[in-house]
XYZ file of C-alpha atoms in Angstrom:
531
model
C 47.770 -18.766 47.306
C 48.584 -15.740 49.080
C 48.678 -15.991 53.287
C 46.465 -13.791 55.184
C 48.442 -11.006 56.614
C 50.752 -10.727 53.896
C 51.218 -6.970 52.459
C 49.327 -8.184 48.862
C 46.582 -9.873 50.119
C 46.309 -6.581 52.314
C 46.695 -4.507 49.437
C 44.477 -6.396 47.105
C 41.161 -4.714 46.075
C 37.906 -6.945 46.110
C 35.515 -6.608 43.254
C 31.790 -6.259 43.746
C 28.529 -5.356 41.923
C 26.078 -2.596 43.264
C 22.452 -3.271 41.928
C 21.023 0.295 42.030
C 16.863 1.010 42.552
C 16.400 0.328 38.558
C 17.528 -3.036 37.747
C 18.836 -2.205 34.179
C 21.537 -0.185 36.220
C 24.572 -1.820 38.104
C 27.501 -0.378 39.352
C 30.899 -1.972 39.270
C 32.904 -0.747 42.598
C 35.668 -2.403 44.465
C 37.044 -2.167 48.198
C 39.827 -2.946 50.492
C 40.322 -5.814 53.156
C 40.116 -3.131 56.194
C 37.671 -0.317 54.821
C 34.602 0.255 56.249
C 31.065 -0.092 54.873
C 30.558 3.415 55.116
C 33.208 4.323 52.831
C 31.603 2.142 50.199
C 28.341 3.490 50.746
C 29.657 6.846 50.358
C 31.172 6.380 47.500
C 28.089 4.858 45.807
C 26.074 8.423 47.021
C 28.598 9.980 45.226
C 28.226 8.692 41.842
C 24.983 9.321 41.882
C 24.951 12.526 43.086
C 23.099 12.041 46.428
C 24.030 13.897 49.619
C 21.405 13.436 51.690
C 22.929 9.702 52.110
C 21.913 9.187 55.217
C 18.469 7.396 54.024
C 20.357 4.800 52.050
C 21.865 1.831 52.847
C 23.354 -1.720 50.759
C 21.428 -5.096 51.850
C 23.284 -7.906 50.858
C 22.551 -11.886 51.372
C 25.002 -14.019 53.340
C 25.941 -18.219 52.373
C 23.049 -18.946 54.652
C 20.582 -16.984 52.964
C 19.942 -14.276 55.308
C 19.367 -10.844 54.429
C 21.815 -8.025 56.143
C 22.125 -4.164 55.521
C 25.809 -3.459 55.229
C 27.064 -1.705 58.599
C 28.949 1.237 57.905
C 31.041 0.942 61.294
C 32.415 -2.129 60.326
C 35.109 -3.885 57.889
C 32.772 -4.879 54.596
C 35.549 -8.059 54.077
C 34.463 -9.146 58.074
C 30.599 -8.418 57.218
C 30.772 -10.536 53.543
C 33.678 -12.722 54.403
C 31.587 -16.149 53.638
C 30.328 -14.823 50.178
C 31.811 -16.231 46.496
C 34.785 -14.623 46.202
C 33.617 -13.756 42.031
C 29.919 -12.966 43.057
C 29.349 -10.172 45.877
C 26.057 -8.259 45.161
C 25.119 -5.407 47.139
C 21.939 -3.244 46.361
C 21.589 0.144 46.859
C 18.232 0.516 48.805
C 16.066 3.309 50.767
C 17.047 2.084 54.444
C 15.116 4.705 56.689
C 11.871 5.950 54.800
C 11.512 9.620 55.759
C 8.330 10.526 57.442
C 7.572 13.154 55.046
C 9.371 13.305 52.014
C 9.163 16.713 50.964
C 11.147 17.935 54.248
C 13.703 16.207 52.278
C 16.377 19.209 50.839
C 17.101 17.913 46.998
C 14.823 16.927 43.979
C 17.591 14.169 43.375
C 16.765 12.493 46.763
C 13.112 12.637 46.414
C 13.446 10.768 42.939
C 15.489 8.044 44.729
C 12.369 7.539 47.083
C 10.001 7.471 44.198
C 12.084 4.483 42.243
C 12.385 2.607 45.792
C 8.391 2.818 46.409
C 7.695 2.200 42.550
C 9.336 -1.159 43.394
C 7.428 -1.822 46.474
C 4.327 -1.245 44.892
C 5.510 -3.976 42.379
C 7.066 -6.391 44.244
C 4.084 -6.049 46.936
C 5.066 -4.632 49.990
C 3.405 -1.342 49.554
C 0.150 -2.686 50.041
C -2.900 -0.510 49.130
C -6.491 -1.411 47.798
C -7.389 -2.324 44.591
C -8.374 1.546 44.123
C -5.386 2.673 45.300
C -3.307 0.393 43.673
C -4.994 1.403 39.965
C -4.388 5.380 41.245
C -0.939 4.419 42.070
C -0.506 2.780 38.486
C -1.721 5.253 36.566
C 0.773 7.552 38.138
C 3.344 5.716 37.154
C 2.042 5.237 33.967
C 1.821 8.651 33.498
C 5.352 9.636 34.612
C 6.961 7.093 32.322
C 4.799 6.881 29.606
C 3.512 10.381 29.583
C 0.064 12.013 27.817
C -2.125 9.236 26.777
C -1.878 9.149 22.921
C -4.278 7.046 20.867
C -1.670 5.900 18.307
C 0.631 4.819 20.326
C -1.422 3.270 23.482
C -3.386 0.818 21.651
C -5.433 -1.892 23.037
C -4.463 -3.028 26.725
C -0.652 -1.399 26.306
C -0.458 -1.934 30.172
C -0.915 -5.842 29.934
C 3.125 -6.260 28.572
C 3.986 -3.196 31.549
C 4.674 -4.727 34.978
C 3.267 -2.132 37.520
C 1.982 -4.444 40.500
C 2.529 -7.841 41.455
C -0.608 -9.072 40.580
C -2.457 -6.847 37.740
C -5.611 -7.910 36.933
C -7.374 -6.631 33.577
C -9.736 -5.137 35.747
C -7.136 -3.220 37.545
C -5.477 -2.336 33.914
C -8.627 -0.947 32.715
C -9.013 1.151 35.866
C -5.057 2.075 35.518
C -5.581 2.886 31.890
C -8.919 4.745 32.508
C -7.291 7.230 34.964
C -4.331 7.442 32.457
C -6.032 8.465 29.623
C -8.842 10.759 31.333
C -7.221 12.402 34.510
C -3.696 13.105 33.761
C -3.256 14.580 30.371
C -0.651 16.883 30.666
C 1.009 16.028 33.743
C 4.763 16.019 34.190
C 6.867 13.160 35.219
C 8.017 15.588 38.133
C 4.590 16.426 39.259
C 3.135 12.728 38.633
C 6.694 11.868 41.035
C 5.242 14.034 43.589
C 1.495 13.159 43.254
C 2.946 9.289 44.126
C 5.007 10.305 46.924
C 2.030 12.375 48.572
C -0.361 8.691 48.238
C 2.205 6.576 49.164
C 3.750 8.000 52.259
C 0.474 8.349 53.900
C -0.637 4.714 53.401
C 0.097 1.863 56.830
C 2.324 0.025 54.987
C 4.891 2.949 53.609
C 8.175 1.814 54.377
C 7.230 -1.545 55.865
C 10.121 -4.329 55.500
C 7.668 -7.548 56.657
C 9.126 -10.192 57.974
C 7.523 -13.559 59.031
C 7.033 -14.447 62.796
C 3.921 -16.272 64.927
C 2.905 -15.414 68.039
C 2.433 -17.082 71.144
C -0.599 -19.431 69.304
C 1.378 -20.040 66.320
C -0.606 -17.767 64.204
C 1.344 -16.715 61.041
C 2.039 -13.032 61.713
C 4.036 -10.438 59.764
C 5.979 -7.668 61.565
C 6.526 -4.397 60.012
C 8.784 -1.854 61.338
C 9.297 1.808 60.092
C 9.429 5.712 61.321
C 6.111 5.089 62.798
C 6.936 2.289 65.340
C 6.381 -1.399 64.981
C 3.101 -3.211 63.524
C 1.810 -6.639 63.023
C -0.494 -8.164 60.107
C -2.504 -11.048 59.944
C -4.104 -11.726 56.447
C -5.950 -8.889 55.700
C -5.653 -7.083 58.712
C -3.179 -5.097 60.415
C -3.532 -6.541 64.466
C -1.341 -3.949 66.266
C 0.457 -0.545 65.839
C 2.882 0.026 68.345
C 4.779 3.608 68.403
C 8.145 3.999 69.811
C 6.673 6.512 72.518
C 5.048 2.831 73.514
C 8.023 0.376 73.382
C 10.762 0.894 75.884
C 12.868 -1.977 75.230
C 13.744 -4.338 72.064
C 15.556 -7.573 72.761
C 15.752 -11.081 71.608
C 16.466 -14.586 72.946
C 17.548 -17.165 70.106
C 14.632 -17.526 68.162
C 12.223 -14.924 70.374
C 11.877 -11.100 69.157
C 10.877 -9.416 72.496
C 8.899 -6.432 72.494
C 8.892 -4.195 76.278
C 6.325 -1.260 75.779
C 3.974 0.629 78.434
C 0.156 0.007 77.282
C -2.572 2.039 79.182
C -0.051 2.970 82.318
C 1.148 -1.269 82.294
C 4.541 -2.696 81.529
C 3.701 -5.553 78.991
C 6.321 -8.055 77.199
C 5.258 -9.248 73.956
C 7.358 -12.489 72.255
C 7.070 -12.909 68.413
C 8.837 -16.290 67.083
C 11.062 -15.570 64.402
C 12.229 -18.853 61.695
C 15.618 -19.089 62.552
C 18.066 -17.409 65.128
C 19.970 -15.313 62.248
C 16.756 -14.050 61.443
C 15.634 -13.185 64.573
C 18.832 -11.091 64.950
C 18.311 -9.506 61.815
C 14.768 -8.197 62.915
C 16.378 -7.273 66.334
C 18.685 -4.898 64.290
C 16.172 -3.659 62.234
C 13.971 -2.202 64.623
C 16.798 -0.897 67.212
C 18.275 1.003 64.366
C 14.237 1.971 62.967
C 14.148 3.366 66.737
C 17.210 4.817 67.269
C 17.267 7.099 63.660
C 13.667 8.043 64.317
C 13.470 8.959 68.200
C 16.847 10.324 69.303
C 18.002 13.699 68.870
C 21.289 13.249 68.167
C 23.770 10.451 67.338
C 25.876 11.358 70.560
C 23.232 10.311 72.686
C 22.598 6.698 71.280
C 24.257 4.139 73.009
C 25.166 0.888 72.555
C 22.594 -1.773 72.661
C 23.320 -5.351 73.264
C 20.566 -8.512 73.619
C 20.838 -12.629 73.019
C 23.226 -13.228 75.492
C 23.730 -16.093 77.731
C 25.460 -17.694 80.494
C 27.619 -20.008 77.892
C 27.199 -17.447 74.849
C 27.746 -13.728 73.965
C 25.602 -11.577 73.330
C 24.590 -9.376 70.138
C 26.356 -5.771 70.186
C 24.829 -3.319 68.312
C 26.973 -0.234 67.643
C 24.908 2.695 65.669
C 26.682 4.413 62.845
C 26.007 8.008 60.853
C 23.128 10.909 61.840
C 19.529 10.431 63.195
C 17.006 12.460 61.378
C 16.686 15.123 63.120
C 20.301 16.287 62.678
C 19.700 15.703 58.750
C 16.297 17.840 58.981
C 18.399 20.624 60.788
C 21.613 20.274 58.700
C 21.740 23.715 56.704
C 25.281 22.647 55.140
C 23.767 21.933 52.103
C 23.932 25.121 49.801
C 24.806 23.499 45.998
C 22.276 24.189 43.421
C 19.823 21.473 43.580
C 21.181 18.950 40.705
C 18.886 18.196 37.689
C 17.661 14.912 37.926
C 18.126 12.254 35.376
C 15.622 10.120 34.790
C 15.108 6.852 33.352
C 12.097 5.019 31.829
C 12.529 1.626 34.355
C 9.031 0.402 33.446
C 9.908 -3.448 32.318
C 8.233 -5.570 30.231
C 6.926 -9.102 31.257
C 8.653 -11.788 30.197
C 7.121 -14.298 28.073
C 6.840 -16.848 30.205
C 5.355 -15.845 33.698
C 8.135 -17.170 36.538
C 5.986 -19.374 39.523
C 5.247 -17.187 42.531
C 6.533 -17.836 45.721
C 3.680 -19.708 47.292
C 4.008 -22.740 44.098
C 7.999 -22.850 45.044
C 8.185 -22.710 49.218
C 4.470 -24.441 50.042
C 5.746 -27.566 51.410
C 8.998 -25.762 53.424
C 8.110 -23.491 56.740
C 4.072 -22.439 55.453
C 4.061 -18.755 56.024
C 1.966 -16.869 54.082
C 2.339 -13.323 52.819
C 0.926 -10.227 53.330
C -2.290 -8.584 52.179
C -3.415 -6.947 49.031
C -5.188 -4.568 51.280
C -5.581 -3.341 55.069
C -9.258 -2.852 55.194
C -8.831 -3.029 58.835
C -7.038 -0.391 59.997
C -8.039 -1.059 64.072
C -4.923 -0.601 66.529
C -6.963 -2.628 69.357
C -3.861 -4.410 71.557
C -4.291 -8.032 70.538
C -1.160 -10.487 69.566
C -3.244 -13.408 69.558
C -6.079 -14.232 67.261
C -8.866 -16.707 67.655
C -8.230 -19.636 66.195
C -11.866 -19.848 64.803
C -11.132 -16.526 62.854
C -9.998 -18.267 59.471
C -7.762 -15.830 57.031
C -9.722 -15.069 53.372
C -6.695 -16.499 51.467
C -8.527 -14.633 48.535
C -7.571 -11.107 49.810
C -4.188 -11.959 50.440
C -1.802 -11.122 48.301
C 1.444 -13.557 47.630
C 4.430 -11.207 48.762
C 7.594 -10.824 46.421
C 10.506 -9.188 47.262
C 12.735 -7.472 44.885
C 15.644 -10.267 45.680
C 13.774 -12.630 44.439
C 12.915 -11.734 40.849
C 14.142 -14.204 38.129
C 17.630 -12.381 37.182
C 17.427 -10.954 33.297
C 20.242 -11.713 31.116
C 22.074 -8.806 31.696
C 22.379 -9.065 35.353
C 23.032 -12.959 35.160
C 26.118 -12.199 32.860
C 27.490 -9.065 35.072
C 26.880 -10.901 38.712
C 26.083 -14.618 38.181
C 24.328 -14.708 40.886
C 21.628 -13.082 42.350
C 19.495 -12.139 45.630
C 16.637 -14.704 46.090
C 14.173 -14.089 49.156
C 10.929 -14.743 50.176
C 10.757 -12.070 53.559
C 13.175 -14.450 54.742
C 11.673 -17.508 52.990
C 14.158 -18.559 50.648
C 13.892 -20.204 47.284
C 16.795 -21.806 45.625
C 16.472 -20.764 42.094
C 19.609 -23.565 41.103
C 16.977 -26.498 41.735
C 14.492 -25.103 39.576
C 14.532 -26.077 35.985
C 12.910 -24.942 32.479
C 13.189 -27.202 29.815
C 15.977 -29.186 31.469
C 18.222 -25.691 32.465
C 18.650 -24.409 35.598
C 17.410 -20.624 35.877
C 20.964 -19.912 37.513
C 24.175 -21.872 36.766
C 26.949 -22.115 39.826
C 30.135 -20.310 39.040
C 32.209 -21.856 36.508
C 35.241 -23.931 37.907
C 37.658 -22.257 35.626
C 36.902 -18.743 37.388
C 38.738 -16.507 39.506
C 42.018 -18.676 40.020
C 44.026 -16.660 41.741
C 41.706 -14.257 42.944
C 39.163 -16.797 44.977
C 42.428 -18.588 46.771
C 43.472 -15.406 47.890
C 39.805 -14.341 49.613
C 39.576 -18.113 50.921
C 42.742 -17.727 52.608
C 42.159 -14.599 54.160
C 38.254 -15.735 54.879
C 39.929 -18.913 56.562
C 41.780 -17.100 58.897
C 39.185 -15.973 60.988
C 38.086 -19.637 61.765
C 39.728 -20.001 64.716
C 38.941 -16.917 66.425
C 34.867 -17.590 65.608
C 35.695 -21.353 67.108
C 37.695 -19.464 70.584
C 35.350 -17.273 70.699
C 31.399 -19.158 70.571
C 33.516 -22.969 71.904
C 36.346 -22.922 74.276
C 35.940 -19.175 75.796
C 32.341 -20.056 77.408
C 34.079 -23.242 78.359
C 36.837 -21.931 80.130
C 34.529 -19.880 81.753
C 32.266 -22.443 82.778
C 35.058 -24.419 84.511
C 36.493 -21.345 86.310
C 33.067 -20.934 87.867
C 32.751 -23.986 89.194
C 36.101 -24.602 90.375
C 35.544 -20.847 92.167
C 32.049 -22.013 93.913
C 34.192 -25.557 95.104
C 36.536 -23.199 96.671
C 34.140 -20.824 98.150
C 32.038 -23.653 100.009
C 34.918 -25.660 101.058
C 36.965 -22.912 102.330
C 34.705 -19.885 103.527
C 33.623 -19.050 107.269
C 30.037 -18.174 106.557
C 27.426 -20.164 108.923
C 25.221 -20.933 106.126
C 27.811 -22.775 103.876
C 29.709 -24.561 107.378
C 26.101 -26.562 107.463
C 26.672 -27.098 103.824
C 30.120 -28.584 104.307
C 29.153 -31.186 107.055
C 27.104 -32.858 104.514
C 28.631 -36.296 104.521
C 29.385 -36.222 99.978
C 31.083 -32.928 100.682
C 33.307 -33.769 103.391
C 34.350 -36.801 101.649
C 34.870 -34.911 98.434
C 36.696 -32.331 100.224
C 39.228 -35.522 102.251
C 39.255 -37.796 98.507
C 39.765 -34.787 95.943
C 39.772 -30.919 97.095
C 42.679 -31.673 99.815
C 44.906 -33.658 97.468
C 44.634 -31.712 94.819
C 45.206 -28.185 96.941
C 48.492 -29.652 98.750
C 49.995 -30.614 94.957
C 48.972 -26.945 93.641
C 50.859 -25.458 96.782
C 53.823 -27.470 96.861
C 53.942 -26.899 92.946
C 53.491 -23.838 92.140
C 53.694 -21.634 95.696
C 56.411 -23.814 98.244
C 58.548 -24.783 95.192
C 59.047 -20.820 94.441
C 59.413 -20.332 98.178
C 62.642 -22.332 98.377
């Protein structure tokens, strides 16, 4: 086992897995102890030819099952350190969703956006209605599958084809309809763009939902993106606020806190989040959501911190790379547009359907998921809703994330392990069985000898500065304080504390303790230096 600090362990790279936007794609990358996330997310731009990098970002899951975007400011190794030494995932996502994606400079960057909505619309967070959901289908079907053609497209070809989370055979007969009538002769380039000019206008482009309640407890779903911050419940989408609206984003433990100006008034609004971490994680979202969108350059973001408290520190959030507007006005970029590769990613469904979410988490925390469609779209100010109002669980539709797909072979022999979330509901896929096996097996005991010793040693070593740092720092501090007010009402002139110090308990403490223990300190430390 190799001792952290030693030249080798400094020197030795760390294996990890990229998952790119298509699942049948993973890259196999490495890194050093002390290099930075951005390095690593530059380097997987640039073998895939992207430069416009600066919408893209690697999420990974930590031991405690919380989703994080890799920050490119700081070491990866400090960011990942608790992960399986044999099994660190990243995937290569769309992190800021541009407004309009046709300001974007390259064909190639556009076609990234396109896979990263195409799995949105699947795993449901691009939520549409049913007749924009079939439109949005036969798009796709159209791009990958091209011209309708008789002989080949028999029957219900979509049924084996997953498209949406939920497909219905009347929503593959309206998907098949469109295909075979309304597109014939349509190229995958100009079906691409067709999608991207539906999807980016719809509430819910770019929306990462995560789970909170409000001040009633009413299950609540925030979504944050270029447009500002919004809130579902069920079917309906309860609030819209814009960043020229919210002046300040902050948390408190489990509390996401929400300062905007409504109508001329300063309002707070509190959203509680299902654990601290992912509170913090929301927190970070929406600061860095705020800060790419609003600001005009990088050099005039500052640093943001929230969370803190008198015996705990508090969150420091550092941002990292371009806003937008310097990438809209960046005229570097003279190479040839690249041609763009693509790939057929429609998969097949298995032959067994996996359980969704809502059979697997029911009895554990009870938040719902979003809905199938916003019928509502009214903005009226309103965190709180009636009790008596009762959700149509029919028109909502069970959310599924892309980390929490059952893993295909492939991916199960390459990484071993794999994402699993639920917003941040998780599910632990190792307690689940079919047929007596476990959908995922735990790392073998004869892997990674040397390897894992040499990450848990240098993973180890940052144990006692975490245990310094959130135990005995706020403690010292805590006695310092009170051992500085003693001394200030005990030995200060003001009026106000002499009445204080008459008080019979203080003037005995001050003859029994404070006078004892001051003459030993003096004759210690100052008279015994004296002579």
């Amino acid at each position: 086992m190799m001792k952290f600090g030693s030249k080798n362990s400094a020197n030795t790279p760390i294996k990890c897995t990229v998952r790119l936007l298509d699942d049948n794609q993973l890259l196999d990358s490495e890194f050093q102890i002390n290099e930075k996330g951005s390095s690593l997310i530059s380097r997987i731009c640039e073998q895939l030819d992207l430069i416009e990098k600066d919408y893209f970002g690697l999420r990974y899951v930590d031991s405690k099952r919380q989703r994080h975007w890799l920050e490119p400011s700081k070491s990866i190794f400090k960011q990942i350190r608790d992960m399986e030494a044999d099994n660190i995932l990243f995937s290569f996502r769309v992190k800021f969703y541009p407004p309009n994606p046709f300001r974007l400079k390259e064909d190639i960057t556009r076609y990234q956006i396109y896979l990263q909505l195409k799995r949105d619309l699947l795993h449901g967070r691009l939520y549409c209605n049913t007749s924009e959901a079939a439109l949005l289908g036969a798009y796709i079907l159209q791009a990958e599958l091209g011209d309708f053609n008789p002989e080949e497209h028999i029957d219900n070809y979509v049924n084996e084809l997953k498209i949406l989370l939920k497909q219905t055979l009347q929503l593959e007969e309206k998907m098949m309809d469109i295909h075979k009538n309304e597109l014939k002769g349509k190229t995958a380039a100009e079906m691409e763009t067709i999608f991207l000019k539906k999807a980016c206008i719809l509430d819910t482009y770019g929306v990462d939902p995560h789970a909170v309640k409000d001040q009633r407890g009413n299950q609540l779903y925030l979504g944050i993106n270029h447009t500002g911050i919004l809130t579902f419940q069920g079917s309906k989408k309860m609030n819209h606020f814009s960043w020229s609206q919210v002046q300040k984003i902050n948390f408190e433990g489990k509390m996401f806190i929400i300062h905007i100006i409504l109508n001329e008034k300063k309002q707070t609004i509190g959203f509680k989040c299902p654990r601290g971490s992912s509170c913090r994680h929301v927190w970070k979202c929406a600061v860095e959501q705020m800060l790419f969108f609003t600001f005009p350059s990088s050099s005039d973001v500052p640093n943001v911190v929230s969370g803190g408290g008198f015996f705990s520190w508090g969150t420091k959030f550092k941002y990292s790379g371009r806003v937008e507007r310097e990438i809209l006005e960046d005229m570097t970029i003279t190479r040839e547009s690249p041609s763009v590769t693509r790939v057929g990613s429609l998969r097949r469904k298995s032959s067994s359907e996996p359980p969704t979410p809502s059979n697997l988490v029911t009895n554990q925390v009870g938040f719902n998921s979003l809905p199938r469609s916003l019928t509502n779209t009214s903005e009226e100010y309103n965190t709180s809703v009636d009790s008596s109002n009762q959700i149509d669980n029919s028109s909502v539709l069970e959310t599924l994330l892309e980390d929490q797909e059952i893993i295909t072979s492939k991916i199960e022999q390459e990484v071993h392990h794999e994402e699993i979330l639920n917003d941040h509901l998780l599910i632990d896929f190792t307690t689940m069985v079919t047929d007596g096996t476990p959908l995922i097996q735990s790392v073998s005991n004869q892997q990674s000898g040397q390897k894992h010793l040499e990450t848990t040693a240098i993973r180890n070593s940052g144990s006692s500065l975490s245990f310094l740092r959130q135990t005995l720092l706020p403690v010292i501090f805590a006695l310092f304080m009170m051992v500085l007010i003693v001394v200030i009402i005990l030995e200060s002139d003001f009026d106000v504390i002499a009445t204080i110090r008459k008080a019979p308990e203080i003037a005995a403490f001050k003859k029994n303790y404070y006078e004892p223990s001051k003459d030993f300190l003096l004759r210690r430390f100052i008279r015994s230096k004296i002579f």
